[in-house]
PDB file of C-alpha atoms in Angstrom:
ATOM      1  CA  VAL A   1     -21.423  -3.110   2.002  1.00  0.00           C
ATOM      2  CA  GLN A   2     -23.523  -4.534   4.822  1.00  0.00           C
ATOM      3  CA  LEU A   3     -27.261  -5.024   4.434  1.00  0.00           C
ATOM      4  CA  GLN A   4     -29.641  -5.169   7.384  1.00  0.00           C
ATOM      5  CA  ALA A   5     -33.123  -6.400   6.593  1.00  0.00           C
ATOM      6  CA  SER A   6     -36.111  -6.193   8.898  1.00  0.00           C
ATOM      7  CA  GLY A   7     -39.895  -6.240   8.934  1.00  0.00           C
ATOM      8  CA  GLY A   8     -40.751  -9.884   8.428  1.00  0.00           C
ATOM      9  CA  GLY A   9     -43.206 -11.752  10.587  1.00  0.00           C
ATOM     10  CA  LEU A  10     -46.434 -13.710  10.750  1.00  0.00           C
ATOM     11  CA  VAL A  11     -49.560 -12.245   9.174  1.00  0.00           C
ATOM     12  CA  GLN A  12     -52.955 -13.561   8.152  1.00  0.00           C
ATOM     13  CA  ALA A  13     -53.932 -13.791   4.504  1.00  0.00           C
ATOM     14  CA  GLY A  14     -55.069 -10.414   3.244  1.00  0.00           C
ATOM     15  CA  GLY A  15     -52.814  -8.573   5.653  1.00  0.00           C
ATOM     16  CA  SER A  16     -49.826  -6.329   5.064  1.00  0.00           C
ATOM     17  CA  LEU A  17     -46.162  -6.139   5.975  1.00  0.00           C
ATOM     18  CA  ARG A  18     -43.411  -3.673   5.169  1.00  0.00           C
ATOM     19  CA  LEU A  19     -39.862  -4.875   4.738  1.00  0.00           C
ATOM     20  CA  SER A  20     -36.834  -2.606   5.025  1.00  0.00           C
ATOM     21  CA  CYS A  21     -33.228  -3.133   4.047  1.00  0.00           C
ATOM     22  CA  ALA A  22     -30.567  -0.582   4.964  1.00  0.00           C
ATOM     23  CA  ALA A  23     -27.140  -0.528   3.346  1.00  0.00           C
ATOM     24  CA  SER A  24     -24.128   0.625   5.311  1.00  0.00           C
ATOM     25  CA  GLY A  25     -20.383   0.684   4.905  1.00  0.00           C
ATOM     26  CA  ARG A  26     -18.100   2.360   2.427  1.00  0.00           C
ATOM     27  CA  PHE A  27     -19.221   2.641  -1.167  1.00  0.00           C
ATOM     28  CA  PHE A  28     -19.117   5.101  -4.002  1.00  0.00           C
ATOM     29  CA  ASN A  29     -22.748   4.665  -4.983  1.00  0.00           C
ATOM     30  CA  ILE A  30     -25.641   2.229  -4.972  1.00  0.00           C
ATOM     31  CA  ASN A  31     -27.286   1.252  -8.217  1.00  0.00           C
ATOM     32  CA  ARG A  32     -30.034  -1.316  -8.466  1.00  0.00           C
ATOM     33  CA  MET A  33     -31.791  -2.492  -5.308  1.00  0.00           C
ATOM     34  CA  ALA A  34     -33.979  -5.564  -5.263  1.00  0.00           C
ATOM     35  CA  TRP A  35     -35.918  -8.061  -3.201  1.00  0.00           C
ATOM     36  CA  TYR A  36     -35.782 -11.804  -3.783  1.00  0.00           C
ATOM     37  CA  ARG A  37     -37.594 -14.573  -1.965  1.00  0.00           C
ATOM     38  CA  GLN A  38     -37.034 -18.248  -1.405  1.00  0.00           C
ATOM     39  CA  ALA A  39     -39.738 -20.591  -0.238  1.00  0.00           C
ATOM     40  CA  PRO A  40     -38.936 -24.020   1.219  1.00  0.00           C
ATOM     41  CA  GLY A  41     -38.007 -26.453  -1.521  1.00  0.00           C
ATOM     42  CA  LYS A  42     -38.146 -23.789  -4.218  1.00  0.00           C
ATOM     43  CA  GLN A  43     -35.605 -21.777  -6.143  1.00  0.00           C
ATOM     44  CA  ARG A  44     -34.809 -18.200  -5.259  1.00  0.00           C
ATOM     45  CA  GLU A  45     -37.136 -15.836  -7.104  1.00  0.00           C
ATOM     46  CA  LEU A  46     -36.725 -12.188  -8.020  1.00  0.00           C
ATOM     47  CA  VAL A  47     -39.733 -10.326  -6.602  1.00  0.00           C
ATOM     48  CA  ALA A  48     -39.100  -6.651  -7.309  1.00  0.00           C
ATOM     49  CA  VAL A  49     -36.364  -4.338  -8.528  1.00  0.00           C
ATOM     50  CA  ILE A  50     -35.921  -0.602  -8.340  1.00  0.00           C
ATOM     51  CA  THR A  51     -33.339   0.943 -10.604  1.00  0.00           C
ATOM     52  CA  SER A  52     -30.986   3.829  -9.889  1.00  0.00           C
ATOM     53  CA  ASP A  53     -33.499   6.195 -11.538  1.00  0.00           C
ATOM     54  CA  ASP A  54     -36.297   4.847  -9.307  1.00  0.00           C
ATOM     55  CA  SER A  55     -38.005   2.734 -11.966  1.00  0.00           C
ATOM     56  CA  PRO A  56     -39.788  -0.237 -10.310  1.00  0.00           C
ATOM     57  CA  HIS A  57     -40.312  -3.662 -11.829  1.00  0.00           C
ATOM     58  CA  TYR A  58     -42.223  -6.637 -10.426  1.00  0.00           C
ATOM     59  CA  VAL A  59     -42.724 -10.315 -11.005  1.00  0.00           C
ATOM     60  CA  ASP A  60     -46.247 -10.923 -12.306  1.00  0.00           C
ATOM     61  CA  SER A  61     -47.404 -12.733  -9.167  1.00  0.00           C
ATOM     62  CA  VAL A  62     -47.013  -9.619  -6.979  1.00  0.00           C
ATOM     63  CA  LYS A  63     -48.028  -6.858  -9.388  1.00  0.00           C
ATOM     64  CA  GLY A  64     -50.718  -4.662  -7.870  1.00  0.00           C
ATOM     65  CA  ARG A  65     -50.025  -5.990  -4.359  1.00  0.00           C
ATOM     66  CA  PHE A  66     -46.371  -5.158  -3.639  1.00  0.00           C
ATOM     67  CA  THR A  67     -44.627  -1.801  -3.922  1.00  0.00           C
ATOM     68  CA  ILE A  68     -40.867  -1.332  -3.934  1.00  0.00           C
ATOM     69  CA  SER A  69     -39.374   2.035  -3.057  1.00  0.00           C
ATOM     70  CA  ARG A  70     -36.072   3.479  -1.943  1.00  0.00           C
ATOM     71  CA  ASP A  71     -34.772   6.320   0.177  1.00  0.00           C
ATOM     72  CA  LYS A  72     -31.474   7.347  -1.382  1.00  0.00           C
ATOM     73  CA  ALA A  73     -30.524   9.572   1.544  1.00  0.00           C
ATOM     74  CA  LYS A  74     -30.814   6.594   3.905  1.00  0.00           C
ATOM     75  CA  ASN A  75     -29.524   3.987   1.413  1.00  0.00           C
ATOM     76  CA  THR A  76     -32.614   1.962   2.228  1.00  0.00           C
ATOM     77  CA  VAL A  77     -34.980  -0.084   0.099  1.00  0.00           C
ATOM     78  CA  TYR A  78     -38.512  -0.962   1.163  1.00  0.00           C
ATOM     79  CA  LEU A  79     -41.055  -3.540   0.088  1.00  0.00           C
ATOM     80  CA  GLN A  80     -44.645  -2.772   1.006  1.00  0.00           C
ATOM     81  CA  MET A  81     -46.606  -6.004   0.758  1.00  0.00           C
ATOM     82  CA  ASP A  82     -50.397  -5.797   0.741  1.00  0.00           C
ATOM     83  CA  SER A  83     -53.119  -8.406   0.191  1.00  0.00           C
ATOM     84  CA  LEU A  84     -50.689 -11.105   1.244  1.00  0.00           C
ATOM     85  CA  LYS A  85     -51.375 -14.699   0.252  1.00  0.00           C
ATOM     86  CA  PRO A  86     -50.137 -17.967   1.782  1.00  0.00           C
ATOM     87  CA  GLU A  87     -48.060 -18.512  -1.351  1.00  0.00           C
ATOM     88  CA  ASP A  88     -46.076 -15.368  -0.466  1.00  0.00           C
ATOM     89  CA  THR A  89     -44.589 -17.250   2.483  1.00  0.00           C
ATOM     90  CA  ALA A  90     -40.806 -17.259   2.082  1.00  0.00           C
ATOM     91  CA  VAL A  91     -37.531 -15.849   3.293  1.00  0.00           C
ATOM     92  CA  TYR A  92     -37.173 -12.439   1.683  1.00  0.00           C
ATOM     93  CA  LEU A  93     -33.660 -11.271   0.860  1.00  0.00           C
ATOM     94  CA  CYS A  94     -32.519  -7.856  -0.209  1.00  0.00           C
ATOM     95  CA  ASN A  95     -29.946  -7.494  -2.934  1.00  0.00           C
ATOM     96  CA  VAL A  96     -27.963  -4.380  -3.771  1.00  0.00           C
ATOM     97  CA  ASP A  97     -25.547  -3.521  -6.564  1.00  0.00           C
ATOM     98  CA  SER A  98     -22.887  -0.970  -5.694  1.00  0.00           C
ATOM     99  CA  LYS A  99     -19.491   0.372  -6.652  1.00  0.00           C
ATOM    100  CA  SER A 100     -16.711   0.849  -4.111  1.00  0.00           C
ATOM    101  CA  THR A 101     -15.060   3.601  -6.218  1.00  0.00           C
ATOM    102  CA  TRP A 102     -15.936   5.205  -9.522  1.00  0.00           C
ATOM    103  CA  ALA A 103     -13.337   3.045 -11.269  1.00  0.00           C
ATOM    104  CA  GLN A 104     -14.388  -0.294  -9.832  1.00  0.00           C
ATOM    105  CA  PRO A 105     -16.964  -2.612 -11.405  1.00  0.00           C
ATOM    106  CA  ILE A 106     -20.397  -3.096  -9.909  1.00  0.00           C
ATOM    107  CA  THR A 107     -20.573  -5.774  -7.235  1.00  0.00           C
ATOM    108  CA  THR A 108     -23.657  -7.362  -5.750  1.00  0.00           C
ATOM    109  CA  HIS A 109     -24.404  -7.844  -2.057  1.00  0.00           C
ATOM    110  CA  TRP A 110     -26.972  -9.918  -0.167  1.00  0.00           C
ATOM    111  CA  GLY A 111     -28.732  -9.288   3.112  1.00  0.00           C
ATOM    112  CA  GLN A 112     -29.360 -12.027   5.665  1.00  0.00           C
ATOM    113  CA  GLY A 113     -33.028 -12.509   4.848  1.00  0.00           C
ATOM    114  CA  THR A 114     -36.203 -11.980   6.803  1.00  0.00           C
ATOM    115  CA  LEU A 115     -38.965 -14.577   7.138  1.00  0.00           C
ATOM    116  CA  VAL A 116     -42.495 -13.763   6.015  1.00  0.00           C
ATOM    117  CA  THR A 117     -45.193 -16.258   6.961  1.00  0.00           C
ATOM    118  CA  VAL A 118     -48.747 -15.810   5.699  1.00  0.00           C
ATOM    119  CA  SER A 119     -51.364 -17.980   7.365  1.00  0.00           C
ATOM    120  CA  ARG A 120     -54.715 -18.986   5.869  1.00  0.00           C
TER     121      ARG A 120
END
């Protein structure tokens, strides 16, 4: 599975960005899709998850501001980020769990990351 993330950039505080991450390659199905972020000098942090039945979950710091969604037909996960704050500045990475065949275990895959910079 290959993951291609896009949509990062520079935005002023209070602004919005929409990240996308498209999965391609050969797989039986895609389960959980998620976005993580890693700021300089900090540990990687789970930001949002959307389950195979489209149930979203968020870290407390982004609740009410970020929205995760997925398009199953396009094997794509999105992260709509509104009311951005300087502390949201980080490299955002998409993460996908998939199975190569029905008999194989779930494996996890990482995208290359996209940089989000929020200025004051």
